[in-house]
């Protein structure tokens, strides 16, 4: 009986892979920082066109069926436009919508020790410690990829 149960669990684990908290972040090698409360990730990544973008996603997978509207959230007091998107792997996430917003957000992480994102009652605080060096390397690689 035990062997049957183990076989069923093994088959289920192969057919239905589990997505542990933060699994998407763990599988990519992008500069990442977790929020102070441990519920959010901010990471840098490349778009399909090879441009850099800044992504905000929750620690837990928020499943969604369609992309949402763009919205303004404040980054250290400056309003930045974000776009909500859905991804089959990542779930719901937001990305900085304009080039100016990306520059501001990355600049805040590079210059400040703390970055605060606010939207109505939601406040997400990030510490830039440990994020800056890898971020600089990532930005330099995109800006000057070499031959």
Short mmCIF file of C-alpha atoms in Angstrom, two decimals:
data_model
loop_
_atom_site.label_atom_id
_atom_site.label_comp_id
_atom_site.label_asym_id
_atom_site.label_seq_id
_atom_site.Cartn_x
_atom_site.Cartn_y
_atom_site.Cartn_z
CA UNK A 1 0.00 0.00 0.00
CA UNK A 2 2.82 2.39 0.84
CA UNK A 3 4.42 1.75 -2.54
CA UNK A 4 1.18 2.64 -4.31
CA UNK A 5 0.86 5.91 -2.39
CA UNK A 6 4.49 6.80 -3.09
CA UNK A 7 4.01 5.99 -6.79
CA UNK A 8 0.91 8.22 -6.95
CA UNK A 9 2.72 11.08 -5.22
CA UNK A 10 5.68 10.70 -7.56
CA UNK A 11 3.45 10.78 -10.64
CA UNK A 12 1.57 13.82 -9.34
CA UNK A 13 4.80 15.65 -8.56
CA UNK A 14 6.03 15.09 -12.11
CA UNK A 15 2.74 16.04 -13.78
CA UNK A 16 1.91 19.00 -11.53
CA UNK A 17 5.13 20.86 -10.69
CA UNK A 18 4.92 22.95 -7.56
CA UNK A 19 5.87 26.58 -7.64
CA UNK A 20 7.45 27.41 -4.31
CA UNK A 21 7.57 30.96 -3.07
CA UNK A 22 10.08 32.96 -5.05
CA UNK A 23 10.76 30.14 -7.50
CA UNK A 24 10.77 32.44 -10.53
CA UNK A 25 13.32 34.76 -8.94
CA UNK A 26 15.51 31.83 -7.92
CA UNK A 27 15.68 30.46 -11.46
CA UNK A 28 16.85 33.68 -13.12
CA UNK A 29 20.16 35.41 -12.56
CA UNK A 30 18.93 38.99 -12.60
CA UNK A 31 19.72 41.54 -9.91
CA UNK A 32 16.98 41.10 -7.31
CA UNK A 33 16.01 42.63 -4.02
CA UNK A 34 13.30 41.48 -1.61
CA UNK A 35 11.12 44.00 0.18
CA UNK A 36 11.68 44.61 3.87
CA UNK A 37 8.44 42.77 4.72
CA UNK A 38 9.45 39.78 2.57
CA UNK A 39 6.36 39.88 0.35
CA UNK A 40 7.68 41.54 -2.82
CA UNK A 41 10.57 41.25 -5.26
CA UNK A 42 12.04 43.95 -7.46
CA UNK A 43 14.32 42.71 -10.20
CA UNK A 44 15.96 43.84 -13.40
CA UNK A 45 15.52 41.91 -16.60
CA UNK A 46 15.82 42.16 -20.34
CA UNK A 47 12.82 42.66 -22.58
CA UNK A 48 12.34 40.64 -25.77
CA UNK A 49 14.05 43.50 -27.63
CA UNK A 50 17.08 43.34 -25.30
CA UNK A 51 16.25 46.52 -23.41
CA UNK A 52 16.40 46.67 -19.64
CA UNK A 53 13.25 46.79 -17.56
CA UNK A 54 12.37 46.89 -13.87
CA UNK A 55 9.85 44.34 -12.61
CA UNK A 56 7.83 44.18 -9.40
CA UNK A 57 6.26 40.87 -8.42
CA UNK A 58 4.91 39.29 -5.29
CA UNK A 59 6.65 36.55 -3.38
CA UNK A 60 3.60 34.34 -3.84
CA UNK A 61 2.36 33.56 -7.33
CA UNK A 62 -0.70 35.69 -8.17
CA UNK A 63 -2.40 33.93 -11.05
CA UNK A 64 -4.20 36.13 -13.54
CA UNK A 65 -5.97 35.64 -16.83
CA UNK A 66 -5.27 38.93 -18.57
CA UNK A 67 -3.13 42.02 -18.38
CA UNK A 68 -4.42 45.06 -16.60
CA UNK A 69 -4.21 48.80 -16.97
CA UNK A 70 -1.26 51.06 -16.38
CA UNK A 71 -1.29 52.93 -13.10
CA UNK A 72 0.79 55.45 -11.25
CA UNK A 73 2.69 54.41 -8.14
CA UNK A 74 5.03 56.68 -6.25
CA UNK A 75 8.73 55.79 -6.04
CA UNK A 76 10.39 57.85 -3.28
CA UNK A 77 7.73 60.52 -3.80
CA UNK A 78 7.87 60.68 -7.62
CA UNK A 79 4.96 59.27 -9.60
CA UNK A 80 6.05 56.47 -11.96
CA UNK A 81 3.74 54.80 -14.46
CA UNK A 82 3.55 51.00 -14.09
CA UNK A 83 1.85 48.44 -16.32
CA UNK A 84 0.28 45.28 -14.90
CA UNK A 85 0.93 42.16 -16.94
CA UNK A 86 0.28 38.43 -16.69
CA UNK A 87 2.72 35.66 -17.43
CA UNK A 88 2.10 31.93 -17.33
CA UNK A 89 5.35 31.40 -15.41
CA UNK A 90 5.61 34.52 -13.28
CA UNK A 91 1.92 35.23 -12.68
CA UNK A 92 0.89 38.84 -12.13
CA UNK A 93 3.65 41.42 -12.20
CA UNK A 94 4.18 45.11 -12.86
CA UNK A 95 6.88 46.82 -14.88
CA UNK A 96 7.98 50.42 -15.23
CA UNK A 97 6.09 51.71 -18.27
CA UNK A 98 8.17 54.64 -19.50
CA UNK A 99 11.92 55.12 -20.11
CA UNK A 100 11.88 58.04 -17.65
CA UNK A 101 10.25 55.86 -15.00
CA UNK A 102 12.86 53.14 -15.47
CA UNK A 103 15.68 55.67 -15.19
CA UNK A 104 14.19 57.19 -12.04
CA UNK A 105 13.64 53.83 -10.37
CA UNK A 106 17.11 52.50 -11.19
CA UNK A 107 18.65 55.82 -10.17
CA UNK A 108 16.91 55.65 -6.79
CA UNK A 109 18.32 52.17 -6.17
CA UNK A 110 21.78 53.34 -7.19
CA UNK A 111 21.79 56.56 -5.11
CA UNK A 112 19.67 55.80 -2.06
CA UNK A 113 19.76 53.22 0.69
CA UNK A 114 15.97 52.84 0.76
CA UNK A 115 13.41 52.83 -2.05
CA UNK A 116 9.74 53.14 -1.12
CA UNK A 117 6.93 52.35 -3.56
CA UNK A 118 3.49 53.62 -2.60
CA UNK A 119 0.04 53.20 -4.10
CA UNK A 120 -2.90 54.31 -1.95
CA UNK A 121 -2.71 52.10 1.18
CA UNK A 122 0.08 49.88 -0.15
CA UNK A 123 3.64 50.75 0.90
CA UNK A 124 6.55 48.57 -0.17
CA UNK A 125 10.02 49.35 1.18
CA UNK A 126 13.21 48.00 -0.37
CA UNK A 127 16.76 48.22 0.92
CA UNK A 128 19.32 48.79 -1.83
CA UNK A 129 22.10 47.00 0.08
CA UNK A 130 23.51 44.06 -1.85
CA UNK A 131 21.57 45.09 -4.95
CA UNK A 132 23.78 47.88 -6.23
CA UNK A 133 26.93 46.07 -7.41
CA UNK A 134 25.11 43.41 -9.40
CA UNK A 135 22.82 46.12 -10.77
CA UNK A 136 25.75 48.17 -12.03
CA UNK A 137 27.20 45.12 -13.78
CA UNK A 138 23.83 44.31 -15.35
CA UNK A 139 23.29 47.90 -16.54
CA UNK A 140 26.81 48.08 -17.99
CA UNK A 141 26.27 44.81 -19.87
CA UNK A 142 23.08 46.11 -21.49
CA UNK A 143 24.54 49.54 -22.24
CA UNK A 144 27.76 48.12 -23.69
CA UNK A 145 27.30 44.44 -24.61
CA UNK A 146 30.54 44.23 -26.60
CA UNK A 147 30.98 42.45 -29.91
#
